[in-house]
Coordinates of C-alpha atoms in Angstrom, one line a residue:
Chain A
M1 CA 70.2 0.6 66.8
S2 CA 69.2 3.3 69.2
S3 CA 71.4 2.9 72.3
N4 CA 75.0 2.8 73.5
V5 CA 75.1 -0.1 75.9
N6 CA 77.7 -0.8 78.5
L7 CA 80.1 1.6 76.9
G8 CA 83.4 1.3 78.8
L9 CA 82.5 -1.8 80.8
N10 CA 84.8 -4.9 80.9
N11 CA 84.4 -8.4 82.1
I12 CA 80.8 -8.9 81.2
S13 CA 79.6 -12.4 81.9
A14 CA 76.3 -14.3 82.6
E15 CA 77.2 -14.3 86.3
T16 CA 77.7 -10.5 86.6
H17 CA 75.4 -9.1 83.9
P18 CA 72.4 -11.3 83.6
L19 CA 70.4 -8.8 81.4
T20 CA 73.0 -7.8 78.8
W21 CA 75.8 -10.5 78.8
R22 CA 74.4 -12.2 75.7
Y23 CA 74.3 -9.0 73.7
N24 CA 77.9 -8.4 74.7
K25 CA 79.0 -12.0 73.8
N26 CA 77.4 -11.4 70.4
N27 CA 79.7 -8.4 69.8
A28 CA 77.0 -5.9 70.6
Q29 CA 74.8 -7.3 67.8
P30 CA 71.1 -8.1 68.3
I31 CA 70.4 -11.8 68.9
L32 CA 67.5 -12.5 66.6
D33 CA 67.8 -16.2 65.7
L34 CA 66.9 -19.0 68.1
K35 CA 70.1 -21.0 67.6
T36 CA 72.4 -18.2 68.7
Y37 CA 70.1 -17.5 71.7
E38 CA 70.1 -21.2 72.6
S39 CA 73.9 -21.3 72.3
L40 CA 74.0 -18.7 75.0
E41 CA 72.0 -20.6 77.6
G42 CA 68.8 -19.6 75.9
Y43 CA 65.7 -21.5 76.9
S44 CA 67.7 -23.5 79.5
A45 CA 65.9 -21.7 82.3
L46 CA 62.6 -22.8 80.7
R47 CA 63.8 -26.4 80.4
K48 CA 64.9 -26.4 84.0
A49 CA 61.7 -24.8 85.2
I50 CA 59.4 -27.2 83.4
K51 CA 61.5 -30.4 84.0
E52 CA 62.6 -29.8 87.6
M53 CA 60.4 -27.2 89.3
A54 CA 56.8 -26.9 90.3
P55 CA 55.2 -23.4 89.8
A56 CA 55.2 -22.9 93.5
D57 CA 58.9 -23.5 93.7
I58 CA 59.5 -20.7 91.1
Q59 CA 57.3 -18.3 93.1
T60 CA 59.2 -19.0 96.3
L61 CA 62.5 -18.5 94.5
V62 CA 61.4 -15.2 93.1
K63 CA 60.3 -14.1 96.6
E64 CA 63.6 -15.2 98.1
S65 CA 65.5 -13.4 95.3
N66 CA 64.1 -10.0 96.5
L67 CA 63.6 -8.9 93.0
R68 CA 61.6 -5.6 92.9
G69 CA 59.6 -4.2 90.0
R70 CA 61.8 -2.3 87.5
G71 CA 59.0 -0.3 86.0
G72 CA 59.4 2.4 88.5
A73 CA 57.4 1.6 91.6
G74 CA 59.8 -1.1 93.0
F75 CA 57.1 -3.3 94.4
P76 CA 58.5 -6.8 95.3
T77 CA 57.8 -9.1 92.4
G78 CA 57.4 -12.2 94.6
I79 CA 54.8 -10.6 96.7
K80 CA 52.9 -9.4 93.7
W81 CA 52.9 -12.9 92.4
S82 CA 51.9 -14.5 95.7
L83 CA 48.5 -12.8 95.5
I84 CA 47.5 -14.8 92.4
P85 CA 45.2 -17.7 93.2
M86 CA 46.9 -21.0 92.6
H87 CA 44.1 -23.5 93.5
E88 CA 42.8 -25.8 90.9
N89 CA 39.6 -23.9 90.3
A90 CA 41.3 -20.6 89.8
G91 CA 40.3 -20.7 86.1
Q92 CA 41.8 -18.5 83.3
K93 CA 44.8 -16.4 84.4
Y94 CA 46.9 -13.9 82.5
L95 CA 50.4 -12.6 82.4
V96 CA 50.9 -9.2 80.9
C97 CA 54.2 -7.6 80.2
N98 CA 54.2 -3.8 80.5
A99 CA 56.3 -2.8 77.5
D100 CA 54.6 0.6 77.1
E101 CA 57.9 2.4 77.9
M102 CA 56.9 6.0 77.8
E103 CA 58.3 7.5 81.0
P104 CA 60.3 10.5 79.7
G105 CA 64.0 9.8 79.9
T106 CA 63.6 6.0 79.8
F107 CA 65.1 3.9 77.0
K108 CA 66.0 0.6 78.7
D109 CA 63.1 -1.7 77.6
R110 CA 63.6 -0.7 74.0
M111 CA 67.1 -1.9 74.1
L112 CA 66.1 -5.2 75.8
M113 CA 63.4 -5.9 73.2
E114 CA 65.2 -4.8 70.1
N115 CA 68.4 -6.6 70.9
L116 CA 67.3 -9.6 72.9
P117 CA 63.7 -10.5 72.0
H118 CA 64.1 -14.2 72.8
Q119 CA 65.2 -13.2 76.3
L120 CA 61.9 -11.5 77.0
V121 CA 59.9 -14.4 75.3
E122 CA 61.6 -17.0 77.5
A123 CA 61.0 -14.8 80.6
M124 CA 57.3 -14.5 79.7
I125 CA 57.1 -18.3 79.3
V126 CA 58.7 -19.2 82.6
S127 CA 56.8 -16.5 84.5
A128 CA 53.5 -17.6 82.9
Y129 CA 54.4 -21.2 84.0
A130 CA 55.1 -20.0 87.5
I131 CA 51.6 -18.5 87.9
Q132 CA 50.0 -21.1 85.6
A133 CA 48.7 -18.6 83.1
T134 CA 47.7 -19.9 79.7
R135 CA 47.5 -16.6 77.9
A136 CA 50.1 -13.9 78.0
Y137 CA 50.4 -10.5 76.3
I138 CA 53.2 -8.1 75.7
F139 CA 51.6 -4.7 75.8
L140 CA 54.0 -2.9 73.5
R141 CA 53.9 0.8 72.6
G142 CA 53.0 1.1 68.9
E143 CA 56.0 3.4 68.2
Y144 CA 58.4 0.5 68.9
V145 CA 58.2 -0.8 65.3
L146 CA 61.5 -2.7 65.3
A147 CA 60.7 -4.3 68.7
T148 CA 57.3 -5.4 67.4
E149 CA 58.8 -7.1 64.4
R150 CA 61.6 -8.8 66.3
L151 CA 59.4 -10.0 69.2
N152 CA 56.9 -11.5 66.7
Q153 CA 59.7 -13.2 64.9
A154 CA 61.1 -14.6 68.2
I155 CA 57.6 -15.8 69.1
E156 CA 57.2 -17.7 65.8
Q157 CA 60.6 -19.3 66.3
A158 CA 59.8 -20.3 69.9
K159 CA 56.5 -21.8 68.7
A160 CA 58.2 -23.8 66.0
A161 CA 60.7 -25.1 68.6
G162 CA 58.0 -26.2 71.0
Y163 CA 58.7 -23.6 73.6
L164 CA 55.3 -22.0 73.1
G165 CA 51.9 -23.3 72.1
E166 CA 50.4 -26.6 73.3
N167 CA 52.0 -29.1 75.7
I168 CA 55.2 -27.1 76.1
L169 CA 58.2 -29.4 76.4
G170 CA 55.9 -32.3 77.2
S171 CA 54.5 -30.6 80.4
G172 CA 50.9 -30.7 79.4
W173 CA 50.8 -27.0 79.9
N174 CA 49.8 -24.6 77.1
L175 CA 50.7 -21.0 76.5
D176 CA 49.6 -18.5 73.9
L177 CA 51.8 -15.4 73.7
H178 CA 50.6 -12.3 71.8
V179 CA 52.2 -9.0 71.1
H180 CA 49.6 -6.2 71.4
T181 CA 50.7 -2.9 70.1
G182 CA 49.2 0.3 71.6
A183 CA 48.0 3.5 70.0
G184 CA 49.7 6.0 72.2
R185 CA 49.0 7.7 75.6
Y186 CA 51.4 7.7 78.5
I187 CA 48.7 6.7 80.9
C188 CA 48.7 3.2 79.4
G189 CA 51.8 2.5 81.4
E190 CA 49.7 2.6 84.6
E191 CA 48.9 -1.0 85.3
T192 CA 45.1 -0.8 85.5
A193 CA 44.9 1.7 82.6
L194 CA 46.9 -0.8 80.6
I195 CA 44.4 -3.5 81.4
N196 CA 41.6 -1.3 80.2
S197 CA 43.5 -0.4 77.1
L198 CA 44.2 -4.1 76.4
E199 CA 40.5 -4.8 76.7
G200 CA 39.9 -2.2 74.0
R201 CA 38.7 0.6 76.2
R202 CA 39.8 4.1 76.9
A203 CA 42.9 3.9 79.2
N204 CA 41.4 5.3 82.3
P205 CA 42.8 3.7 85.5
R206 CA 40.7 1.5 87.6
S207 CA 40.2 1.8 91.3
K208 CA 42.1 -0.7 93.5
P209 CA 41.1 -2.9 95.2
P210 CA 40.4 -5.3 93.7
F211 CA 44.0 -5.7 92.6
P212 CA 44.7 -7.1 89.1
Q213 CA 46.0 -10.3 90.7
I214 CA 42.4 -11.0 91.8
A215 CA 40.4 -9.2 89.1
G216 CA 42.5 -8.0 86.2
L217 CA 42.1 -8.6 82.5
W218 CA 38.5 -9.5 81.7
G219 CA 38.0 -9.7 85.5
K220 CA 40.4 -12.7 85.8
P221 CA 43.5 -13.0 87.9
T222 CA 46.3 -11.1 86.1
I223 CA 50.0 -10.3 86.7
V224 CA 51.4 -7.2 85.1
N225 CA 55.2 -6.9 85.1
N226 CA 57.7 -4.6 83.4
V227 CA 60.1 -5.9 80.7
E228 CA 63.2 -5.4 82.8
T229 CA 61.6 -7.1 85.8
L230 CA 60.6 -10.2 83.8
V231 CA 64.0 -10.7 82.0
N232 CA 65.6 -11.2 85.5
I233 CA 63.5 -14.3 86.1
P234 CA 65.2 -16.9 83.8
A235 CA 68.6 -16.0 85.4
I236 CA 67.2 -16.4 88.9
I237 CA 65.9 -19.8 87.9
L238 CA 69.3 -20.8 86.6
R239 CA 71.5 -19.3 89.2
G240 CA 69.4 -19.1 92.3
A241 CA 68.1 -16.5 94.7
K242 CA 71.3 -16.1 96.7
W243 CA 73.3 -15.4 93.6
F244 CA 70.8 -12.7 92.6
R245 CA 70.8 -11.1 96.1
N246 CA 74.6 -10.9 96.0
L247 CA 74.7 -9.2 92.6
S248 CA 74.3 -5.9 94.3
Q249 CA 77.7 -6.5 95.9
G250 CA 76.7 -5.0 99.2
K251 CA 75.9 -1.6 97.6
S252 CA 72.3 -2.0 98.5
T253 CA 69.8 -4.1 100.4
D254 CA 68.1 -4.4 97.0
A255 CA 69.0 -7.3 94.8
G256 CA 70.3 -7.9 91.3
T257 CA 71.6 -5.6 88.6
K258 CA 69.9 -2.5 87.2
L259 CA 69.9 -1.0 83.7
Y260 CA 71.0 2.6 84.5
G261 CA 71.2 5.3 81.9
V262 CA 72.1 8.9 81.5
S263 CA 70.7 11.5 79.0
G264 CA 71.0 15.3 78.8
R265 CA 74.1 17.2 77.7
V266 CA 76.7 14.6 78.8
K267 CA 79.7 13.4 76.8
N268 CA 78.6 9.7 76.3
P269 CA 74.9 9.3 77.0
G270 CA 73.9 5.6 77.2
L271 CA 72.9 2.6 79.2
W272 CA 74.8 0.4 81.7
E273 CA 74.0 -2.7 83.5
L274 CA 75.5 -2.2 87.0
P275 CA 75.0 -3.7 90.5
I276 CA 71.8 -2.1 91.9
G277 CA 72.7 0.6 94.4
S278 CA 75.6 1.9 92.3
S279 CA 75.9 5.6 93.0
A280 CA 74.6 8.3 90.6
R281 CA 78.2 9.6 90.5
E282 CA 79.5 6.2 89.1
I283 CA 76.8 6.2 86.5
L284 CA 77.4 9.8 85.5
N285 CA 81.1 9.1 85.3
L286 CA 80.4 6.3 82.8
A287 CA 78.6 8.8 80.8
G288 CA 81.8 10.9 80.7
G289 CA 80.4 13.7 82.8
L290 CA 78.9 16.8 81.4
K291 CA 80.0 18.3 78.1
D292 CA 82.9 20.7 78.4
G293 CA 82.0 24.1 79.9
L294 CA 78.8 22.8 81.5
E295 CA 78.1 22.2 85.2
L296 CA 75.6 19.9 86.8
K297 CA 72.7 21.9 88.2
A298 CA 70.1 19.2 89.1
W299 CA 69.1 15.7 88.1
L300 CA 66.0 13.6 87.8
P301 CA 66.9 10.0 89.0
G302 CA 64.4 8.0 87.0
G303 CA 61.9 9.8 84.8
A304 CA 59.7 12.8 84.6
S305 CA 57.7 11.8 87.6
T306 CA 60.6 11.8 90.1
D307 CA 61.7 14.7 92.3
F308 CA 64.8 16.7 91.3
L309 CA 68.0 16.0 93.2
L310 CA 71.1 18.2 93.5
P311 CA 74.8 17.6 92.9
E312 CA 75.2 17.0 96.6
H313 CA 73.1 13.8 96.2
L314 CA 75.3 12.2 93.6
D315 CA 77.0 9.8 96.0
L316 CA 73.7 8.3 97.1
A317 CA 73.1 4.6 96.1
M318 CA 70.7 4.4 93.2
D319 CA 68.2 2.1 94.9
Y320 CA 64.6 2.4 95.9
D321 CA 65.0 3.1 99.6
T322 CA 68.0 5.4 99.5
I323 CA 66.7 7.7 96.8
G324 CA 63.3 7.5 98.5
K325 CA 64.9 8.8 101.8
A326 CA 66.5 11.7 99.9
G327 CA 63.0 12.8 98.9
S328 CA 62.8 11.5 95.4
R329 CA 62.2 8.1 93.8
M330 CA 64.6 5.9 91.8
G331 CA 61.8 5.4 89.3
T332 CA 63.1 3.7 86.1
G333 CA 66.7 4.5 87.1
L334 CA 67.5 6.4 84.0
I335 CA 69.0 9.7 85.0
M336 CA 68.4 13.0 83.2
V337 CA 70.8 15.9 83.9
L338 CA 70.1 19.6 83.9
D339 CA 73.1 21.8 83.5
N340 CA 73.8 25.4 84.4
Q341 CA 72.8 26.6 81.0
H342 CA 69.3 25.2 81.2
N343 CA 66.4 27.4 82.2
L344 CA 65.0 25.5 85.2
I345 CA 61.5 27.1 85.0
A346 CA 61.3 26.2 81.3
A347 CA 62.2 22.6 82.1
V348 CA 59.5 22.4 84.8
R349 CA 57.0 24.0 82.4
N350 CA 57.9 21.4 79.8
L351 CA 57.4 18.6 82.4
E352 CA 54.0 19.9 83.5
Q353 CA 52.9 20.4 79.8
F354 CA 53.7 16.8 79.3
F355 CA 51.6 15.7 82.3
A356 CA 48.7 18.0 81.4
R357 CA 48.5 16.7 77.9
E358 CA 48.8 13.1 79.0
S359 CA 46.2 13.3 81.8
C360 CA 43.4 10.8 80.9
G361 CA 40.9 13.4 82.1
W362 CA 39.1 11.0 84.5
C363 CA 39.4 13.0 87.7
T364 CA 39.1 16.8 88.2
P365 CA 42.3 17.7 90.2
C366 CA 44.4 16.1 87.4
R367 CA 42.4 17.2 84.4
D368 CA 42.0 20.9 85.5
G369 CA 44.9 21.3 87.9
L370 CA 47.6 20.4 85.5
P371 CA 46.7 22.9 82.7
W372 CA 46.3 25.6 85.4
T373 CA 49.8 24.7 86.7
V374 CA 51.2 25.0 83.2
K375 CA 49.6 28.4 82.8
V376 CA 51.2 29.8 85.9
L377 CA 54.6 28.3 85.0
E378 CA 54.4 29.9 81.6
A379 CA 53.8 33.3 83.2
I380 CA 56.7 32.9 85.6
E381 CA 58.9 31.8 82.7
K382 CA 58.1 35.1 80.9
N383 CA 58.7 37.1 84.1
Q384 CA 54.9 37.8 84.2
G385 CA 54.2 35.9 87.4
Q386 CA 51.8 37.4 89.9
A387 CA 52.3 37.8 93.6
G388 CA 51.0 34.6 95.2
D389 CA 51.8 32.3 92.2
I390 CA 54.5 30.4 94.0
E391 CA 52.2 29.8 96.9
F392 CA 49.6 28.7 94.4
L393 CA 51.9 26.2 92.9
E394 CA 52.7 24.9 96.3
Q395 CA 49.1 24.5 97.0
M396 CA 48.8 22.5 93.8
T397 CA 51.5 20.1 94.9
R398 CA 49.2 19.3 97.9
A399 CA 45.9 19.3 96.0
L400 CA 47.2 17.0 93.3
G401 CA 49.3 14.9 95.7
P402 CA 49.1 11.3 96.7
G403 CA 45.6 10.2 97.7
K404 CA 43.9 13.2 96.0
T405 CA 43.4 11.6 92.6
F406 CA 42.4 8.2 91.2
C407 CA 45.9 7.2 90.1
A408 CA 49.5 8.2 90.5
H409 CA 49.6 10.5 87.4
A410 CA 49.0 13.8 89.0
P411 CA 51.1 13.0 92.2
G412 CA 53.9 12.0 89.8
A413 CA 53.5 15.3 88.0
M414 CA 53.9 17.2 91.3
E415 CA 57.2 15.5 92.2
P416 CA 59.5 17.6 89.9
L417 CA 57.4 20.7 90.7
Q418 CA 57.6 20.5 94.5
S419 CA 61.3 19.7 94.4
A420 CA 62.1 22.5 91.9
I421 CA 60.4 25.0 94.3
K422 CA 62.2 23.5 97.2
Y423 CA 65.7 23.7 95.7
F424 CA 65.3 26.7 93.3
R425 CA 62.8 29.0 94.9
S426 CA 64.8 32.1 94.0
E427 CA 64.4 31.3 90.3
F428 CA 60.7 31.1 90.7
E429 CA 60.8 34.4 92.6
Q430 CA 62.7 36.1 89.8
G431 CA 59.7 35.3 87.5
I432 CA 57.3 37.2 89.6
K433 CA 56.5 40.6 88.2
E434 CA 57.3 43.4 90.7
S435 CA 54.1 44.9 92.0
P436 CA 53.6 48.5 90.9
S437 CA 54.7 50.9 93.5
L438 CA 51.9 52.7 95.1
Chain B
M1 CA 16.9 9.7 49.0
M2 CA 17.7 8.7 52.6
E3 CA 18.2 5.1 51.6
K4 CA 20.6 6.1 48.9
I5 CA 22.8 8.2 51.3
I6 CA 22.9 5.4 53.8
A7 CA 23.7 2.8 51.1
T8 CA 26.5 4.7 49.4
D9 CA 27.8 6.0 52.7
R10 CA 28.3 2.6 54.2
Y11 CA 31.9 1.8 54.8
Q12 CA 33.2 -1.1 52.8
F13 CA 36.2 -3.0 54.2
T14 CA 38.4 -4.6 51.6
A15 CA 38.3 -8.4 51.9
E16 CA 41.9 -8.3 53.2
D17 CA 41.2 -5.8 55.9
K18 CA 38.0 -7.6 57.1
A19 CA 39.8 -10.9 57.2
E20 CA 42.6 -9.3 59.2
I21 CA 40.2 -7.7 61.7
E22 CA 38.4 -11.1 62.1
H23 CA 41.8 -12.8 62.7
C24 CA 42.6 -10.3 65.4
L25 CA 39.6 -11.5 67.4
H26 CA 41.4 -14.8 68.0
H27 CA 44.0 -13.1 70.1
Y28 CA 41.6 -12.0 72.8
D29 CA 39.0 -13.5 75.0
D30 CA 36.6 -10.6 74.2
S31 CA 36.0 -9.1 70.8
R32 CA 36.1 -5.5 72.2
A33 CA 39.8 -5.9 72.7
A34 CA 40.3 -5.8 68.9
S35 CA 39.0 -2.2 68.8
I36 CA 42.5 -0.7 68.6
D37 CA 43.7 -3.3 66.1
A38 CA 40.7 -2.7 63.9
L39 CA 41.1 1.1 64.0
K40 CA 44.8 0.7 63.0
I41 CA 43.9 -1.5 60.1
V42 CA 41.4 1.1 58.8
Q43 CA 43.9 3.8 59.4
R44 CA 46.6 1.9 57.5
R45 CA 44.3 1.9 54.5
H46 CA 43.3 5.6 54.5
G47 CA 45.8 7.3 56.6
W48 CA 43.0 8.2 59.1
V49 CA 39.8 6.7 60.3
P50 CA 36.8 8.0 58.3
D51 CA 33.4 8.5 60.2
N52 CA 31.6 5.7 58.6
A53 CA 34.3 3.2 59.5
I54 CA 33.4 3.6 63.1
A55 CA 30.0 2.0 62.7
A56 CA 31.5 -0.7 60.5
I57 CA 34.1 -1.7 63.0
A58 CA 31.4 -1.7 65.7
E59 CA 29.3 -4.1 63.7
I60 CA 32.2 -6.6 63.3
L61 CA 33.1 -6.4 67.0
G62 CA 29.4 -6.4 68.2
I63 CA 29.8 -3.4 70.4
P64 CA 28.3 0.1 70.2
G65 CA 29.7 2.5 67.7
S66 CA 30.0 5.1 70.5
D67 CA 32.4 2.9 72.3
I68 CA 34.6 2.6 69.2
E69 CA 34.4 6.4 68.8
G70 CA 35.4 6.8 72.5
V71 CA 38.5 4.7 71.9
A72 CA 39.3 6.3 68.6
T73 CA 39.3 9.8 70.1
F74 CA 41.2 8.8 73.3
Y75 CA 44.4 7.5 71.7
N76 CA 46.7 10.1 70.0
R77 CA 48.0 7.7 67.4
I78 CA 44.5 7.2 65.9
Y79 CA 43.6 10.0 63.6
R80 CA 39.9 11.0 63.3
Q81 CA 40.6 13.6 60.6
P82 CA 42.6 13.3 57.5
V83 CA 46.4 13.7 57.8
G84 CA 49.1 14.3 55.2
R85 CA 50.9 11.6 53.3
N86 CA 53.6 11.6 56.0
V87 CA 53.1 12.2 59.7
I88 CA 56.0 13.8 61.6
A89 CA 55.9 13.1 65.3
V90 CA 58.3 15.2 67.3
C91 CA 59.3 14.1 70.8
D92 CA 58.6 17.1 73.0
S93 CA 59.3 15.4 76.4
I94 CA 61.9 16.5 78.9
G95 CA 64.7 14.2 77.6
C96 CA 64.6 15.9 74.2
F97 CA 63.9 19.3 75.8
L98 CA 67.3 19.0 77.5
V99 CA 69.1 18.5 74.2
G100 CA 67.1 21.2 72.3
F101 CA 64.1 19.8 70.6
E102 CA 62.4 23.3 70.7
E103 CA 64.8 24.6 68.1
I104 CA 63.9 21.7 65.8
Y105 CA 60.2 22.1 66.4
S106 CA 60.4 25.8 65.6
A107 CA 62.4 25.1 62.4
L108 CA 59.8 22.6 61.3
K109 CA 56.9 24.9 61.9
K110 CA 58.7 27.6 59.9
Q111 CA 59.8 25.4 57.1
L112 CA 56.4 23.7 56.7
A113 CA 54.5 26.8 57.5
I114 CA 52.1 24.9 59.8
Q115 CA 51.4 24.6 63.5
P116 CA 51.3 21.3 65.3
G117 CA 48.1 19.5 64.4
Q118 CA 48.0 21.0 60.9
T119 CA 48.8 19.6 57.4
T120 CA 50.8 21.3 54.7
A121 CA 48.8 22.7 51.7
D122 CA 50.4 20.1 49.4
N123 CA 49.2 17.4 51.8
R124 CA 52.8 16.1 52.2
F125 CA 53.3 16.5 55.9
T126 CA 51.3 16.6 59.1
L127 CA 53.1 17.8 62.2
L128 CA 52.4 16.4 65.7
P129 CA 54.0 16.3 69.1
I130 CA 54.6 12.9 70.7
C131 CA 55.6 11.5 74.1
C132 CA 59.2 10.4 74.8
L133 CA 60.2 8.0 72.1
G134 CA 62.5 6.0 74.4
A135 CA 65.8 6.9 72.8
C136 CA 66.9 9.8 75.0
D137 CA 70.6 9.0 74.7
R138 CA 70.3 9.8 71.0
G139 CA 68.0 12.8 71.1
P140 CA 66.5 14.9 69.7
V141 CA 64.3 12.2 68.3
L142 CA 61.4 12.3 65.9
M143 CA 59.4 9.8 63.9
I144 CA 58.2 10.1 60.4
N145 CA 55.6 7.4 59.7
D146 CA 57.2 4.2 61.1
D147 CA 60.8 5.5 60.9
T148 CA 62.6 6.8 64.0
H149 CA 65.2 9.5 63.4
F150 CA 67.9 9.9 66.0
D151 CA 70.3 12.8 66.8
V152 CA 68.2 15.2 64.7
S153 CA 69.5 18.7 64.2
V154 CA 68.2 21.7 62.4
E155 CA 71.0 21.2 59.9
K156 CA 70.0 17.6 59.2
L157 CA 66.3 18.4 58.8
D158 CA 66.3 18.9 55.0
A159 CA 68.1 15.6 54.4
V160 CA 65.5 13.8 56.7
L161 CA 62.5 15.5 55.1
E162 CA 63.5 14.9 51.5
Q163 CA 63.2 11.1 52.1
Y164 CA 59.4 11.5 52.3
L165 CA 57.5 12.7 49.2

């Protein structure tokens, strides 16, 4: 198994840890068979949804729950869903789970799928029911071999039990759920690029509008949600919107729990399900703090495409708005720490190399601007920077910023760069070659 | 002469592969969507996707071969040139950077005497970089074929590599 989960947490229950309590109850072993999952409230949300609730009721509930997308953007799930046509002639609709987890530093969806595959399958079924989709896909990155195997196994078991397929639980509603595995490329995580990839095309993003809810997969109304977002839905159906909003325990205006994690040179890297809005310091403490002899220099709150923050920001609530106001983004909520022995310029160079390689090449600022940025950073790293290089990099953060490109890839790439220059300008300056004296 | 080249050069699917590709079509509302599945099926057979398989896949899916080639060359996990018996994919993203993947990458390049993108002379290993593998709490991480190796260190490299002949 890949991850340490909830290390050091006590009193884990369905009421407090809707995403991971089953794993805990099963002695931190994956739940792969239907019976064990059913014995832990499994598929009871599906039964409740189909027997007692109309699709519109579930949509209203999700809106009232204030659940926001856990893939990184934090868009309210209920609002996303509300744009899907629900009239009788709406025709074929699709639900797609974005399980293309590739944001550097992020390892939460892997845990959810490898250990609790039925939880995602149930979440997909109730969510598809809520929007009355009859076909659903899990777009899973090809490298997640174990998750592929376990999800496929869970789907077969669910089919045999009548939870999937035709006339589910006597409702007259049918659902076909398929695991589609990808063939690489970070850009597939972008919602419209993902749709193109699922259609068997190059994963170039599409222009919006139209939004996928109106014209998505094969031009039909489509909802794309992240794994962690979806697995909240069955719990919301069972326990209600008010319960979900209260899970944050007043730490945030956001609702629910969040899978937070820490990687880098800390004592106990891992993953924890905590009330959303828990502070970065609480999360870092669970990870045991930095290894002996190291000091925190900077941190990325939730992936490669988020702005660096400093030790002084550790007490901020890890939620969308608070981290946003501090000039970064919560992103996926999995923290990466840089310590005082890391070379910051090298780290930024590594980040930009990643974005340059993963650019789909569709638009010029991204395709050409990112490799150029890397070249300049490489020079600064070797103390070969030229006068004006820092100003050039700053210019890039504007030229590749929001609104200048087709999708959020290049703007995301500029977030760690702009914040690195803002907080550590002197380190960039040290990499500029002194001009020869005249 | 021309006829002969075309006839012998035509890609022949095994019955099993062809049936599997045709089965994949049922999962989608448009046959094009099976492009990636079909490329993977061919790659599983040969380790890579040979030129003539592109046209053969296009024929089954009923779309232009240029579209299949466009897809095949876009995705980094589809190989359009031969690779070694084992493909090593080293995570080079920031999560593994922070715990020292560069040291492992250098050691691999030195030990295998190849650069990323190349294959060893004995055809045993191809070395490639890969995006974050989603196990950053247990980095550095690398994949060899379908196996993920966690907590890799330069010291452990020999023991990892010797599992792959």
